[in-house]
PDB file of C-alpha atoms and ligand atoms in Angstrom:
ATOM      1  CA  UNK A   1       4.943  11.685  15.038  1.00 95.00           C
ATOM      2  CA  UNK A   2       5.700  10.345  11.498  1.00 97.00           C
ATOM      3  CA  UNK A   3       2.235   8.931  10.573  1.00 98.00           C
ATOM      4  CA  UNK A   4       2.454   5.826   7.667  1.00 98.00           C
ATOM      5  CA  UNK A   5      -1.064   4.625   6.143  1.00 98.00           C
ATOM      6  CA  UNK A   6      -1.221   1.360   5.033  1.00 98.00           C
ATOM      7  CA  UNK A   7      -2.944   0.257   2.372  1.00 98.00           C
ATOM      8  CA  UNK A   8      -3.750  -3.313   1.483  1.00 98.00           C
ATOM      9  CA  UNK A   9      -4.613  -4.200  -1.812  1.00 98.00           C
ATOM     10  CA  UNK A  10      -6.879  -7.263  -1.115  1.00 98.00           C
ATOM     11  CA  UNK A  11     -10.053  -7.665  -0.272  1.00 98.00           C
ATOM     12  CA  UNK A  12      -9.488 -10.965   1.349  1.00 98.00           C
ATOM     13  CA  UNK A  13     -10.765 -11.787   5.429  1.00 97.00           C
ATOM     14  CA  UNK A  14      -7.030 -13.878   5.650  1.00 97.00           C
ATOM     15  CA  UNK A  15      -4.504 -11.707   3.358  1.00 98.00           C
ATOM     16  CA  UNK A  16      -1.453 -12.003   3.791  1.00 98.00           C
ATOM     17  CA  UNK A  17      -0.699  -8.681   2.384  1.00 98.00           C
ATOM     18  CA  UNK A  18      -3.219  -7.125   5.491  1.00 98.00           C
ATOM     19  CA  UNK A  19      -1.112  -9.573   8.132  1.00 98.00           C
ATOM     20  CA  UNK A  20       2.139  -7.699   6.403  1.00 98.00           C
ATOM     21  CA  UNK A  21       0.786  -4.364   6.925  1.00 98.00           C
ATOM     22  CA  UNK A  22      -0.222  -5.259  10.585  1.00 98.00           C
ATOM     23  CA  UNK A  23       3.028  -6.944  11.724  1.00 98.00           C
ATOM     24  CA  UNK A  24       4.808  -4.326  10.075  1.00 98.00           C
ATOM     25  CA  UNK A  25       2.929  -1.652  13.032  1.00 98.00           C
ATOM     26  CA  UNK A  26       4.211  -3.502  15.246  1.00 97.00           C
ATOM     27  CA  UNK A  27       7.785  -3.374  14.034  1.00 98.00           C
ATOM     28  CA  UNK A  28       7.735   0.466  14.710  1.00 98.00           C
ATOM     29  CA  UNK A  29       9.294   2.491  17.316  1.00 94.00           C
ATOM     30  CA  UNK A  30       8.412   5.493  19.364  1.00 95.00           C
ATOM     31  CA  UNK A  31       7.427   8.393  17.154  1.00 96.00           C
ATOM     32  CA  UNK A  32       6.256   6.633  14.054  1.00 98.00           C
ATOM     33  CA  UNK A  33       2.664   4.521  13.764  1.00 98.00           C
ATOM     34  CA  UNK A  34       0.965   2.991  11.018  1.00 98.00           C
ATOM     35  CA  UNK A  35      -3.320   2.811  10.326  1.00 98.00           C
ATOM     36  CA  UNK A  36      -4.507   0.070   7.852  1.00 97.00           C
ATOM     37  CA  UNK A  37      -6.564   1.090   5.356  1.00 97.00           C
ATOM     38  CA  UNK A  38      -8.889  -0.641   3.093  1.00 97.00           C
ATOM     39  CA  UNK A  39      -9.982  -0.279  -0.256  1.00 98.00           C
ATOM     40  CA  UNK A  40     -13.312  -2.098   0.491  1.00 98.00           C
ATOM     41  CA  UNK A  41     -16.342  -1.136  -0.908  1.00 98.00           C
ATOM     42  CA  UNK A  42     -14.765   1.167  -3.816  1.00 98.00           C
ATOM     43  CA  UNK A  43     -17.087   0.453  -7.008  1.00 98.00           C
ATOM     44  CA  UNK A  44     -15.261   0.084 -10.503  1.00 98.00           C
ATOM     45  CA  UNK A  45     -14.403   3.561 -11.565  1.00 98.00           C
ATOM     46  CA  UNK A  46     -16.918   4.951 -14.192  1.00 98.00           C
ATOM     47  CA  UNK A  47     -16.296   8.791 -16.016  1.00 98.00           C
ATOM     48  CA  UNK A  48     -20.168   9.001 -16.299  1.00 98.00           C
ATOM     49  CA  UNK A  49     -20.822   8.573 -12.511  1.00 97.00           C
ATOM     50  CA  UNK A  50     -18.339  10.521 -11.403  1.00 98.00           C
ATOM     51  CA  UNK A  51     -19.540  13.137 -14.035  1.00 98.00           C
ATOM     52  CA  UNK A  52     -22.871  13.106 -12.553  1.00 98.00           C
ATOM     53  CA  UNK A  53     -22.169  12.096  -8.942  1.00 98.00           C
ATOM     54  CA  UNK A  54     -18.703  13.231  -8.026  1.00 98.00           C
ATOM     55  CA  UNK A  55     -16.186  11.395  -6.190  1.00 98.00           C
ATOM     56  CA  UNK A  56     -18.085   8.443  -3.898  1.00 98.00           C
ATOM     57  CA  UNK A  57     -17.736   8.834  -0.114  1.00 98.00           C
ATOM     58  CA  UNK A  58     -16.126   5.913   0.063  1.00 98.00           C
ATOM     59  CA  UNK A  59     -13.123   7.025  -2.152  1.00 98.00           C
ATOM     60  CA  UNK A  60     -12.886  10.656  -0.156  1.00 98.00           C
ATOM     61  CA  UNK A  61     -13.106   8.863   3.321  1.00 98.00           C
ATOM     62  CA  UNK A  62     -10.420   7.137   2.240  1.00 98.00           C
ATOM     63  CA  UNK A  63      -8.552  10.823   0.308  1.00 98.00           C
ATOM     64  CA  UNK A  64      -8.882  11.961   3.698  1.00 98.00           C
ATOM     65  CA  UNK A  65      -6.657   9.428   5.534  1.00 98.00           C
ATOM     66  CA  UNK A  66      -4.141   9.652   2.680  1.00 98.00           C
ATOM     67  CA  UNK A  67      -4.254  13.416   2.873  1.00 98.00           C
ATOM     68  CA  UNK A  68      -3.816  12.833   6.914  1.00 98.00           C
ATOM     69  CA  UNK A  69      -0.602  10.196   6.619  1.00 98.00           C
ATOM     70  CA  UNK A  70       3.038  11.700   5.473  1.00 98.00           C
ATOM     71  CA  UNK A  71       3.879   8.707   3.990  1.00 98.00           C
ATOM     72  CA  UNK A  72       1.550   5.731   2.193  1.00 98.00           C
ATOM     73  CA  UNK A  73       2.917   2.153   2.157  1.00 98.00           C
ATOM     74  CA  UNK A  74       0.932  -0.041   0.024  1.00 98.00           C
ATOM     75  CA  UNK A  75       0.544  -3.698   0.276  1.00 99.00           C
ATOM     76  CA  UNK A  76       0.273  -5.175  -3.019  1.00 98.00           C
ATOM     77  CA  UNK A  77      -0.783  -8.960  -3.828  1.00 98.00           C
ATOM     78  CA  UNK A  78       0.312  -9.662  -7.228  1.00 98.00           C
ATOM     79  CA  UNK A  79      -2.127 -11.037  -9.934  1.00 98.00           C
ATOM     80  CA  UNK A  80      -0.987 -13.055 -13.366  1.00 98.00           C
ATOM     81  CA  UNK A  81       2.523 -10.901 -12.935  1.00 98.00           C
ATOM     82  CA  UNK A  82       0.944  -7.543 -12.222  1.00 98.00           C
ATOM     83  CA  UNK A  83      -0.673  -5.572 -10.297  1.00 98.00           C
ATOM     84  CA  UNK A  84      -4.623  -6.403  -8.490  1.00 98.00           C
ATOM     85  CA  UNK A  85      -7.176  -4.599 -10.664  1.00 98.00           C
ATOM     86  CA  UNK A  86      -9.429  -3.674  -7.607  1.00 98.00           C
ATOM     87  CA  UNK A  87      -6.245  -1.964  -6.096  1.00 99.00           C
ATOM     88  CA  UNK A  88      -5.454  -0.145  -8.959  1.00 99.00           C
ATOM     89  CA  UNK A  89      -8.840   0.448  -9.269  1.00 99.00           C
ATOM     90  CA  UNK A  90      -8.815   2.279  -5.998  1.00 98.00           C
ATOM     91  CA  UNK A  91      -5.540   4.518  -6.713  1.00 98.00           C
ATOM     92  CA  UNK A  92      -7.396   5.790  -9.942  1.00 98.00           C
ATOM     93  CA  UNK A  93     -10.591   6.949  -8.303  1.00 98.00           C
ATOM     94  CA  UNK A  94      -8.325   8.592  -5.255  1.00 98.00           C
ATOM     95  CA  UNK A  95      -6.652  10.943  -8.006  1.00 98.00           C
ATOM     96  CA  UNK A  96      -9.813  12.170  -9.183  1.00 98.00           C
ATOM     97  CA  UNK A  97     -11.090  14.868  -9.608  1.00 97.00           C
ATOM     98  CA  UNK A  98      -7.838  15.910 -11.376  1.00 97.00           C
ATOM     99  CA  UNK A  99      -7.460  19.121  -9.275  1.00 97.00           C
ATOM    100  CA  UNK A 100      -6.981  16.972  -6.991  1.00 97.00           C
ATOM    101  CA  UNK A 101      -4.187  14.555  -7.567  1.00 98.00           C
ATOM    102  CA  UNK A 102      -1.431  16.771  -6.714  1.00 98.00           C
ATOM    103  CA  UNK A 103      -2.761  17.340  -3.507  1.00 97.00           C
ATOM    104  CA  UNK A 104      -3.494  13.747  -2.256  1.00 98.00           C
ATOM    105  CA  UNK A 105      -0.221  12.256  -4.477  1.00 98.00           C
ATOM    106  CA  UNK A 106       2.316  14.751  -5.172  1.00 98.00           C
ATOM    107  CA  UNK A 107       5.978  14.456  -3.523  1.00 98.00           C
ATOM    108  CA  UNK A 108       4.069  11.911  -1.223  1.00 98.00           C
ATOM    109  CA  UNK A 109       6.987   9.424   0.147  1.00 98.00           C
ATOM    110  CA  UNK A 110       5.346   6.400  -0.644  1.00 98.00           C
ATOM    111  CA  UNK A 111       7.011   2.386  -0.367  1.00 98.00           C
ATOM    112  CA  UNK A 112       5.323  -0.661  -1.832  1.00 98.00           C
ATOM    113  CA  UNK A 113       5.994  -3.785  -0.340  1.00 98.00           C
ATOM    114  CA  UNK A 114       3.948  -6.802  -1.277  1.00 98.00           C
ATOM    115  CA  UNK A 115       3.051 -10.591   0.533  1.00 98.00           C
ATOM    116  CA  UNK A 116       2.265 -14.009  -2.281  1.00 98.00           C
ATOM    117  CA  UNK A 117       2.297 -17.687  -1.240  1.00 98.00           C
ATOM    118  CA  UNK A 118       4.473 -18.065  -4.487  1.00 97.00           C
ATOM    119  CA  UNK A 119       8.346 -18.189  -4.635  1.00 97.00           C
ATOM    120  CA  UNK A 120       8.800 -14.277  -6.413  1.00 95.00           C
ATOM    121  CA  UNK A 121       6.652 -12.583  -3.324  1.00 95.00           C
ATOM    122  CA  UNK A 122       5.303  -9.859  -5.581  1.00 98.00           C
ATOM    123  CA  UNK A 123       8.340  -8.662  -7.559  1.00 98.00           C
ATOM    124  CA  UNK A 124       6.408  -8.196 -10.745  1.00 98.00           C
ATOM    125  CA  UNK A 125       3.498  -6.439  -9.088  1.00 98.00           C
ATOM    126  CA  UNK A 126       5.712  -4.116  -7.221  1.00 98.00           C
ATOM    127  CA  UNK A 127       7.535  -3.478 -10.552  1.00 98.00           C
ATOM    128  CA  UNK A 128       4.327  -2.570 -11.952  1.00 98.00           C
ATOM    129  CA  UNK A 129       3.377   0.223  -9.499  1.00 98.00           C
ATOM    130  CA  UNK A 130       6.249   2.129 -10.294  1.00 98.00           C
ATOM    131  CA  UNK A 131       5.366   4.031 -13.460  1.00 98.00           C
ATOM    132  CA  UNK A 132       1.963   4.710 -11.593  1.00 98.00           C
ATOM    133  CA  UNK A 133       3.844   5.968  -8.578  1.00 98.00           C
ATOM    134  CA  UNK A 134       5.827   8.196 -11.344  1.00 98.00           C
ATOM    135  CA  UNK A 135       2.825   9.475 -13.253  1.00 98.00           C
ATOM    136  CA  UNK A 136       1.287  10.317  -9.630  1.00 98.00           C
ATOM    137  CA  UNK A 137       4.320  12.176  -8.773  1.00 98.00           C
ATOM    138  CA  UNK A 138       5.217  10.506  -5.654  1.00 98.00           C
ATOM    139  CA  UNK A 139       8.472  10.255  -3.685  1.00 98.00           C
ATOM    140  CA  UNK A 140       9.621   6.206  -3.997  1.00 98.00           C
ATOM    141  CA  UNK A 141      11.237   4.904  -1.164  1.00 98.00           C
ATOM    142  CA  UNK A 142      14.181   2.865  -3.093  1.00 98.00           C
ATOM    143  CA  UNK A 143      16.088   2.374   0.029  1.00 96.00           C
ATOM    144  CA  UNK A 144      15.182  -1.164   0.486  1.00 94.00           C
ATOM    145  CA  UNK A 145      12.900  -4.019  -0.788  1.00 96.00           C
ATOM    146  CA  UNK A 146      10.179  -6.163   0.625  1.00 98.00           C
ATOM    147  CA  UNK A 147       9.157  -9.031  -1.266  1.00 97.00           C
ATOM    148  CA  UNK A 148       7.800 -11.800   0.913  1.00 98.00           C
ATOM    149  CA  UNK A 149       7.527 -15.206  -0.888  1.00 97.00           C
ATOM    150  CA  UNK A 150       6.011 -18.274   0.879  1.00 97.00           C
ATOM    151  CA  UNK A 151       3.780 -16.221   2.825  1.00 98.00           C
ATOM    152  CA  UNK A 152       1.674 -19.165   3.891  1.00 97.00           C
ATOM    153  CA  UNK A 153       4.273 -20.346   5.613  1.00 96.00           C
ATOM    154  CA  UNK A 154       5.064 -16.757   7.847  1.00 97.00           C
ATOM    155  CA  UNK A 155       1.517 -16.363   9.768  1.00 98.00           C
ATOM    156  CA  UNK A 156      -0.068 -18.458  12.301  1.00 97.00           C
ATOM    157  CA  UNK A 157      -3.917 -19.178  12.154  1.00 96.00           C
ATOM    158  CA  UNK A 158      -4.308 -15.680  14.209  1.00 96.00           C
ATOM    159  CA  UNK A 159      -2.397 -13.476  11.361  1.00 97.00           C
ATOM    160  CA  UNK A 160       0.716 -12.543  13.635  1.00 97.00           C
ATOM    161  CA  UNK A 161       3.652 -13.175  11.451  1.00 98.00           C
ATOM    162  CA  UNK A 162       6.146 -15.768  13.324  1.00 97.00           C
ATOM    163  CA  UNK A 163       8.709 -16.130  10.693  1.00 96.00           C
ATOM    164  CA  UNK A 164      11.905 -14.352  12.694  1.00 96.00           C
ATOM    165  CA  UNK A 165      13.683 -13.532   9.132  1.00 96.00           C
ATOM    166  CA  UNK A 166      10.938 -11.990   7.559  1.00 97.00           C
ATOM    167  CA  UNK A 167       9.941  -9.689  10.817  1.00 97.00           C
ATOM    168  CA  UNK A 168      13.800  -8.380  10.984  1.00 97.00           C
ATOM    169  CA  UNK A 169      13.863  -7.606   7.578  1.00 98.00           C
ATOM    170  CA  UNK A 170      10.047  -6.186   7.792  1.00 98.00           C
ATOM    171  CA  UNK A 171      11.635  -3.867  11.276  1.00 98.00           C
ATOM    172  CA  UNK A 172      14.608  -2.823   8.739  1.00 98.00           C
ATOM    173  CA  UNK A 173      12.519  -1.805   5.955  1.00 98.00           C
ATOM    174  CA  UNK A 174      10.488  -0.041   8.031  1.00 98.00           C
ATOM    175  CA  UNK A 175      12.946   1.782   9.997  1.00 98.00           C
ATOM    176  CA  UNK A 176      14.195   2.878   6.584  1.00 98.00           C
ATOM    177  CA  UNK A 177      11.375   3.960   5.242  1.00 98.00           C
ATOM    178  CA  UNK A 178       9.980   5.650   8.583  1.00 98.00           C
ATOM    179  CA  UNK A 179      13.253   8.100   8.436  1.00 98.00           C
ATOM    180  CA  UNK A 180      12.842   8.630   4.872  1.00 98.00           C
ATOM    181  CA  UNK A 181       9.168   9.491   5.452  1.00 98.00           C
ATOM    182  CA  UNK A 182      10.320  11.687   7.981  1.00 96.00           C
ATOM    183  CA  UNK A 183      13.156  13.347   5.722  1.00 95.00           C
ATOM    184  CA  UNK A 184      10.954  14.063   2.810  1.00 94.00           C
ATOM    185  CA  UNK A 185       7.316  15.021   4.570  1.00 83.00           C
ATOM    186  CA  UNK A 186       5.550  17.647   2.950  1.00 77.00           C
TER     187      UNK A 186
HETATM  188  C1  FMN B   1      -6.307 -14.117 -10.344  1.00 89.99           C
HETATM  189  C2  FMN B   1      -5.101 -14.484  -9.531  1.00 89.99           C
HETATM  190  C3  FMN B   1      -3.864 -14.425 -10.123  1.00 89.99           C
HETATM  191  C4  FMN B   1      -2.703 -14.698  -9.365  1.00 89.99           C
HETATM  192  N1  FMN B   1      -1.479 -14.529  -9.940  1.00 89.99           N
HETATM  193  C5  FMN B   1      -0.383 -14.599  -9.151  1.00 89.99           C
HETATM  194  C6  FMN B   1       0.902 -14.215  -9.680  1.00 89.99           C
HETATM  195  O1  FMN B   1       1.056 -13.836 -10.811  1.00 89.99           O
HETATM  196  N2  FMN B   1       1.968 -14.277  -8.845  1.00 89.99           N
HETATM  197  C7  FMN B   1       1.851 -14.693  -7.535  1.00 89.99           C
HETATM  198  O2  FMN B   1       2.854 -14.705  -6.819  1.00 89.99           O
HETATM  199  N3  FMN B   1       0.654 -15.063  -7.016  1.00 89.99           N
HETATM  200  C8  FMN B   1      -0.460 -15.007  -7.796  1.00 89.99           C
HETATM  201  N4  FMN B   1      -1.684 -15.331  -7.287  1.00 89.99           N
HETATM  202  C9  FMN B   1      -1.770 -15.857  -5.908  1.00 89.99           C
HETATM  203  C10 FMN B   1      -1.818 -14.731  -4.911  1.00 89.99           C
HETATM  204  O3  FMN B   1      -0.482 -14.341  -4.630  1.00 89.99           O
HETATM  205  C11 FMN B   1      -2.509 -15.200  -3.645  1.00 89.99           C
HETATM  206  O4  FMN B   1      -3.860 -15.458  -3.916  1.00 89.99           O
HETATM  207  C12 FMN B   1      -2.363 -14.237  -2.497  1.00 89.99           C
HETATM  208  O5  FMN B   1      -2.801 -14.861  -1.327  1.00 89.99           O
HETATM  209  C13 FMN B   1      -3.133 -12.943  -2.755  1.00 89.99           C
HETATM  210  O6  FMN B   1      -2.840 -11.971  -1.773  1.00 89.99           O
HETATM  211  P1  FMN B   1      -3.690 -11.859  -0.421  1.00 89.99           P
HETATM  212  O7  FMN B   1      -3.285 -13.033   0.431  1.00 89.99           O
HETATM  213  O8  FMN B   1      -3.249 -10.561   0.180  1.00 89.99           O
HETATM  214  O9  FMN B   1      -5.152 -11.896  -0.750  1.00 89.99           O
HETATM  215  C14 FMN B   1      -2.836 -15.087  -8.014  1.00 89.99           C
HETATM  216  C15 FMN B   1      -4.116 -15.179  -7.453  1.00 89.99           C
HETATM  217  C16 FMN B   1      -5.224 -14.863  -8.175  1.00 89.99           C
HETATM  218  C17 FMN B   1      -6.585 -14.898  -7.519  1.00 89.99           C
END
């Protein structure tokens, strides 16, 4: 079983970028499934607390499912051109405590895909991640790109993505990225 974690990088109850990262489970076939994770609840990430508190439970609940997953696909929203700063937020407290980031990151296969009511769907945000995916020392999946503009327009009032277009090209990415997942597991 090729296990994907998803991780949405909004906070919001109606995100689009959540409704990609559940219609894109149900694009998969036998042998692969995807969990949703959240970044709720993560405070701002402070040197002094984590000096005298550690890593918040919160931030290793969520280490574990990352550790768990052989591949994380993270569902960015894009914010003036780059990246959320409660999602980033949440990627720097997961590589702490520093002996620690090689083990949750390193030679991870990782994809970013990304959801935005406006007509670029994210391709600025998803640009950003990638030196942050380098410095983490994951394995990009390159093999495809999902940038979904006009996302308003793709979900009903339930979240289930109707748009036909954007779910075949959602199942393609996937399938991609599913097989490269499984090529490059650690
Ligand atoms: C502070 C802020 C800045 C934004 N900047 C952009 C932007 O640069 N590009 C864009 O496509 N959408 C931008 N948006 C609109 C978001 O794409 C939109 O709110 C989207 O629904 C957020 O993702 P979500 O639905 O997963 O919460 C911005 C929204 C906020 C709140």
């Amino acid at each position: 079983m090729t296990k994907i974690l998803g991780i949405s990088g909004s906070l919001r109850a109606k995100s689009f970028n959540s409704m990609l990262l559940h219609a894109a489970a149900q694009t998969l076939e036998e042998g692969a499934e995807l969990e949703v994770g959240s970044i709720r609840g993560i405070p701002l990430f402070d040197q002094d607390v984590e000096d005298a508190e550690g890593v918040p439970q919160v931030v290793e609940d969520l280490k574990a499912r990352v550790l768990a997953c052989d591949g994380l696909l993270l569902a960015t929203p894009e914010y003036n051109n780059g990246i959320p700063g409660a999602f980033k937020n949440a990627l720097d407290w997961l590589s702490r405590p520093p002996e620690d980031t090689a083990k949750v990151f390193k030679n991870r296969p990782v994809a970013i895909v990304g959801a935005s009511p406006g007509g670029f769907g994210t391709i600025l945000a998803q640009n950003a991640w990638l030196p942050v995916v380098r410095a983490l020392g994951m394995r990009p999946y390159f093999g495809g790109r999902l940038v979904m503009s006009h996302a308003h327009r793709a979900f009903d009032d339930d979240g289930e993505m109707t748009d036909a277009v954007t779910k075949d090209r959602l199942r393609d990415f996937m399938r991609g990225f599913v097989e490269f997942t499984g090529q490059n597991s650690r």
